[in-house]
XYZ file of C-alpha atoms in Angstrom:
369
model
C -20.111 -6.059 17.995
C -17.152 -5.245 15.705
C -15.604 -1.793 15.798
C -16.025 0.289 12.646
C -13.249 2.536 11.415
C -13.093 5.044 8.564
C -9.686 5.654 6.962
C -9.286 8.647 4.633
C -6.274 9.008 2.315
C -6.888 11.481 -0.465
C -3.815 10.935 -2.634
C -1.368 8.156 -3.655
C 1.251 8.850 -0.984
C -1.388 8.806 1.751
C -2.838 5.577 0.370
C 0.646 4.039 0.367
C 1.172 4.860 4.046
C -2.384 4.077 5.131
C -2.248 0.515 3.804
C 0.264 -0.777 6.386
C -1.702 0.941 9.167
C -4.852 -0.925 8.176
C -2.891 -4.186 8.016
C -1.509 -3.517 11.520
C -4.987 -2.733 12.860
C -6.366 -5.913 11.291
C -3.608 -7.899 13.025
C -4.741 -6.495 16.391
C -8.479 -6.328 15.709
C -9.291 -9.056 13.150
C -13.035 -8.368 13.210
C -12.745 -4.603 12.682
C -14.757 -3.251 9.755
C -12.727 -0.640 7.900
C -14.204 1.625 5.205
C -11.973 3.945 3.219
C -11.584 6.940 0.980
C -8.408 5.826 -0.764
C -6.810 3.617 -3.368
C -5.139 0.295 -4.166
C -2.916 0.039 -1.083
C -5.857 0.402 1.279
C -7.849 -2.082 -0.783
C -4.991 -4.602 -0.701
C -4.728 -4.218 3.094
C -8.350 -5.268 3.529
C -10.195 -1.956 3.630
C -13.489 -1.492 1.820
C -12.680 1.433 -0.499
C -16.077 3.065 -0.966
C -14.696 6.319 -2.374
C -11.813 5.809 -4.870
C -9.351 8.648 -4.480
C -8.724 8.793 -8.242
C -11.971 10.729 -8.566
C -10.705 13.479 -6.267
C -6.899 13.662 -6.415
C -5.205 16.827 -7.640
C -2.080 18.720 -6.579
C -1.653 22.399 -5.720
C -3.791 25.257 -4.422
C -4.869 26.384 -7.888
C -5.544 22.938 -9.342
C -7.882 21.832 -6.564
C -10.517 24.420 -7.531
C -11.988 22.137 -10.185
C -12.459 19.330 -7.668
C -14.206 21.353 -4.965
C -17.758 20.202 -5.851
C -16.773 16.510 -5.650
C -15.124 17.062 -2.278
C -18.214 18.792 -0.912
C -20.387 15.892 -2.021
C -18.048 13.475 -0.269
C -18.033 15.599 2.891
C -21.841 15.633 2.972
C -21.897 11.847 2.645
C -19.379 11.401 5.480
C -21.182 13.899 7.701
C -24.352 11.840 7.362
C -22.536 8.676 8.355
C -20.962 10.346 11.372
C -24.348 11.550 12.571
C -25.697 8.016 12.173
C -22.795 6.780 14.369
C -21.550 4.464 11.634
C -17.940 4.758 12.900
C -16.112 4.493 16.203
C -12.901 6.078 14.912
C -11.721 8.132 11.942
C -8.094 7.942 10.804
C -7.032 10.769 8.501
C -3.823 10.383 6.491
C -2.253 13.566 5.099
C -4.466 15.680 2.743
C -4.963 18.353 5.444
C -7.210 20.887 3.706
C -10.080 18.483 3.154
C -9.339 16.334 6.186
C -9.702 19.245 8.599
C -13.329 19.518 7.534
C -13.781 15.757 7.883
C -12.261 15.926 11.379
C -14.610 18.728 12.391
C -17.626 16.793 11.128
C -16.532 13.648 12.991
C -15.833 15.541 16.210
C -19.227 17.254 16.068
C -20.823 13.791 15.966
C -18.713 12.491 18.862
C -16.426 10.276 16.770
C -12.755 10.002 17.816
C -10.195 11.312 15.298
C -6.568 10.253 14.734
C -4.488 12.268 12.259
C -1.499 10.451 10.726
C 1.102 12.454 8.754
C 0.009 15.664 10.373
C -0.681 19.017 8.686
C 2.430 21.118 8.268
C 1.400 23.814 10.724
C 5.089 24.364 11.425
C 5.518 25.381 7.766
C 2.482 27.488 6.989
C -0.691 28.895 8.559
C -0.052 27.962 12.218
C -3.183 29.990 13.031
C -5.186 26.887 12.030
C -3.898 25.078 15.135
C -6.941 25.896 17.320
C -9.265 24.328 14.730
C -7.161 21.171 14.612
C -6.962 21.080 18.415
C -10.753 21.148 18.713
C -11.336 18.507 16.024
C -8.480 15.990 16.362
C -7.859 13.803 19.402
C -4.297 12.839 18.518
C -1.635 13.442 15.884
C 0.837 10.769 14.772
C 3.790 12.674 13.273
C 6.535 11.274 11.033
C 9.366 13.772 11.503
C 11.205 14.175 14.813
C 10.994 17.977 14.778
C 7.197 17.903 14.396
C 6.334 16.642 17.876
C 7.772 19.613 19.812
C 6.491 22.066 17.167
C 2.905 20.800 17.334
C 2.966 20.389 21.102
C 4.012 24.027 21.360
C 0.818 24.836 19.431
C -1.221 22.912 22.015
C -1.760 19.721 19.993
C -1.423 16.143 21.285
C 1.337 15.045 18.885
C 3.481 11.921 19.134
C 6.404 10.956 16.929
C 5.933 7.489 15.387
C 8.828 7.379 12.914
C 8.790 7.709 9.138
C 6.887 5.091 7.102
C 9.761 4.857 4.630
C 11.718 3.056 7.339
C 9.120 0.244 7.255
C 9.934 -0.658 3.668
C 12.038 -3.726 2.859
C 15.815 -3.348 3.137
C 17.190 -1.038 0.468
C 18.914 -2.592 -2.516
C 22.697 -2.115 -2.567
C 24.425 -0.099 -5.264
C 26.127 -3.165 -6.741
C 22.880 -5.164 -6.777
C 20.972 -2.260 -8.341
C 23.581 -1.912 -11.062
C 23.476 -5.633 -11.827
C 19.677 -5.453 -11.999
C 19.783 -2.515 -14.413
C 22.754 -3.727 -16.469
C 25.064 -0.890 -15.472
C 28.825 -1.335 -15.290
C 30.580 -0.460 -12.036
C 32.642 2.171 -13.876
C 29.646 3.947 -15.456
C 28.748 7.402 -14.193
C 24.982 7.590 -13.817
C 22.555 10.444 -13.158
C 19.030 9.613 -11.993
C 16.033 11.782 -12.848
C 12.936 11.805 -10.621
C 10.592 14.386 -12.164
C 7.531 13.196 -10.228
C 4.775 10.630 -10.564
C 1.754 12.857 -11.168
C 0.826 14.250 -14.575
C 0.956 17.819 -13.242
C 4.493 17.304 -11.945
C 5.681 15.764 -15.203
C 4.160 18.596 -17.220
C 6.294 21.094 -15.338
C 9.483 19.069 -14.801
C 9.960 16.476 -17.516
C 11.346 18.558 -20.398
C 13.779 20.426 -18.138
C 14.997 17.296 -16.353
C 15.290 15.393 -19.656
C 17.244 18.155 -21.382
C 19.610 18.506 -18.414
C 20.258 14.747 -18.511
C 20.856 14.846 -22.258
C 23.327 17.722 -21.877
C 25.241 15.892 -19.128
C 25.381 12.858 -21.403
C 26.481 14.803 -24.478
C 29.231 16.564 -22.516
C 30.662 13.244 -21.319
C 30.020 13.986 -17.655
C 27.798 10.901 -17.378
C 27.570 7.606 -19.229
C 23.916 6.825 -18.480
C 20.800 8.826 -17.642
C 18.027 6.877 -15.910
C 14.476 8.028 -15.206
C 12.436 6.470 -12.399
C 9.427 6.122 -14.697
C 5.854 4.958 -14.191
C 4.023 2.766 -16.712
C 0.921 4.974 -16.566
C 2.715 8.203 -17.514
C 4.104 9.611 -20.769
C 7.703 10.827 -21.209
C 7.854 12.585 -24.595
C 10.981 12.394 -26.757
C 13.351 10.803 -24.239
C 16.125 10.351 -26.811
C 19.138 8.686 -25.127
C 17.565 9.104 -21.693
C 16.535 5.655 -20.405
C 13.108 5.076 -18.859
C 13.331 2.497 -16.073
C 10.346 0.785 -14.467
C 12.561 -0.896 -11.858
C 11.384 1.549 -9.194
C 12.831 4.658 -7.587
C 14.752 2.620 -4.985
C 16.743 0.757 -7.628
C 17.291 3.772 -9.868
C 18.529 5.923 -6.982
C 20.736 3.165 -5.579
C 22.405 2.673 -8.973
C 23.058 6.394 -9.537
C 26.050 8.537 -8.676
C 23.791 11.575 -8.313
C 20.189 12.624 -8.936
C 17.956 15.492 -9.984
C 14.828 15.146 -7.850
C 11.544 17.002 -7.496
C 10.627 18.021 -3.954
C 8.718 15.499 -1.855
C 9.249 12.013 -0.465
C 11.660 11.293 -3.339
C 14.258 13.419 -1.558
C 14.091 11.115 1.479
C 14.371 8.072 -0.796
C 17.545 9.569 -2.245
C 18.860 10.279 1.255
C 18.237 6.662 2.298
C 20.115 5.508 -0.806
C 22.991 7.894 0.055
C 22.682 9.429 -3.406
C 23.681 13.117 -3.641
C 20.975 15.230 -5.251
C 19.809 18.603 -6.412
C 16.156 19.379 -5.673
C 14.139 21.221 -8.309
C 10.451 22.001 -8.133
C 7.877 23.990 -10.084
C 4.168 24.483 -9.361
C 1.340 26.528 -10.854
C 2.188 30.271 -10.599
C -0.901 30.901 -8.461
C 0.158 28.108 -6.119
C 3.645 29.593 -5.841
C 2.235 33.066 -5.199
C 0.086 31.761 -2.359
C 2.890 29.631 -0.899
C 5.300 32.569 -0.751
C 2.829 34.441 1.415
C 2.060 31.697 3.913
C 5.230 29.596 4.199
C 7.066 29.917 7.512
C 10.106 27.750 6.758
C 13.337 28.379 4.880
C 13.178 25.309 2.621
C 10.535 23.176 0.956
C 12.522 19.941 0.667
C 12.358 17.420 3.498
C 16.088 16.681 3.674
C 16.959 20.260 4.600
C 13.994 20.530 6.957
C 14.994 17.411 8.889
C 18.661 18.408 8.993
C 17.786 22.064 9.675
C 20.621 22.965 7.320
C 21.425 23.589 3.644
C 22.273 19.981 2.850
C 20.996 19.958 -0.738
C 20.650 22.782 -3.234
C 17.029 23.788 -3.827
C 15.981 25.339 -7.159
C 12.429 26.634 -7.511
C 9.982 27.968 -10.099
C 11.548 30.122 -12.834
C 15.039 29.432 -11.524
C 14.663 25.828 -12.721
C 16.518 25.946 -16.041
C 18.582 23.372 -17.884
C 21.777 25.382 -17.284
C 21.099 25.630 -13.552
C 20.325 21.920 -13.239
C 23.487 20.933 -15.102
C 25.666 23.264 -13.030
C 24.168 22.028 -9.749
C 24.360 18.314 -10.606
C 27.861 18.262 -12.121
C 29.937 18.438 -8.891
C 27.774 15.728 -7.302
C 29.025 13.230 -9.889
C 32.505 13.408 -8.341
C 32.613 11.615 -4.963
C 35.705 13.584 -3.959
C 34.232 17.026 -4.689
C 33.801 19.031 -1.449
C 30.145 19.674 -2.329
C 29.507 15.938 -2.566
C 31.437 15.121 0.602
C 29.550 17.768 2.587
C 26.174 16.664 1.260
C 26.821 13.002 2.085
C 27.613 13.979 5.669
C 24.288 15.797 5.833
C 22.422 12.840 4.342
C 23.926 10.565 6.998
C 22.580 12.892 9.703
C 19.116 12.816 8.115
C 19.124 9.005 8.075
C 20.073 8.944 11.744
C 17.258 11.339 12.653
C 14.620 9.280 10.844
C 15.118 6.433 13.321
C 14.052 2.820 12.838
C 10.988 0.979 11.509
C 7.620 0.473 13.210
C 5.560 3.553 12.250
C 2.496 1.574 11.120
C 2.470 -0.546 14.290
C 2.678 2.557 16.478
C -0.197 4.231 14.642
C -2.274 1.051 15.005
C -1.536 1.065 18.753
C -2.771 4.665 18.958
C -5.933 3.672 17.110
C -6.649 0.839 19.546
C -6.008 3.166 22.474
C -8.458 5.749 21.109
C -11.048 3.013 20.586
C -10.783 2.273 24.308
């Protein structure tokens, strides 16, 4: 009889990382039946996506309130399947608030649970650790500092490497510039305001206006946005919207203004100096200030455990502040740029090599017995 696995990825980034895991499991267990709460990457990897994540995905503590009823309906459906022993293993990818409840429901029914891209207990609310310890059999963590932090909280955590390292080889700066039609002598600033509508609502106008001011002042020759075809970018003016992908846009740039998140690691891998700016709903920010246990929110500084990149948050994100922070990064000889590039090199070294998806698949097979 084939093993049956449930994979849950509640948002686009989780879906992106869950897809290769499913492909790696399929390579080891070709007859495995894999159902999913997820999106296109899981579907392309061969999972049966019964619950499309687009019906549930939101961002932020305040914004999720409107989606609570849909999540409860999904949880009830999954709880019924666990009780009916429909699955031998549950793999949860990111999305910790909802996935903790899924893990508890699976554990109560005797179903093994593997958590990939573990909850950030090291950053906020470590008092949840006992609940996770009771409900989750193993954690596959993607940052080197997470394993000792979670083990200190009593959790079975193992470092598997970062899924970004599994992507194809990064495009070189010269190749990216040829692809985008940029001269070698051009000074370029990249803008990564986010991929979700909520992120763009809060970041786009500020990022755009900062890019336009850098262009008007002669400090840059081109301003490129890593844009998505399914999003709107009002009144871009001379700012160029590129659909070539974040990898190419970052590789071609001299510097970048980036929202917090995985984009900061993409910039680090491209060796592109950056300033990190991020705004969320005021209620979300209020809650975060009261529960966060770390000094920074951006991943580059967290991995380096140092002030590698400047971090600008909430009301401090203004056009003037963005321009002032980005300007020195456009000069490769500026001490700020030199120091940041040294920090980015350390981050790349700490991320290690490829193979995260294969290691998670090996954990899954081990838990299946």
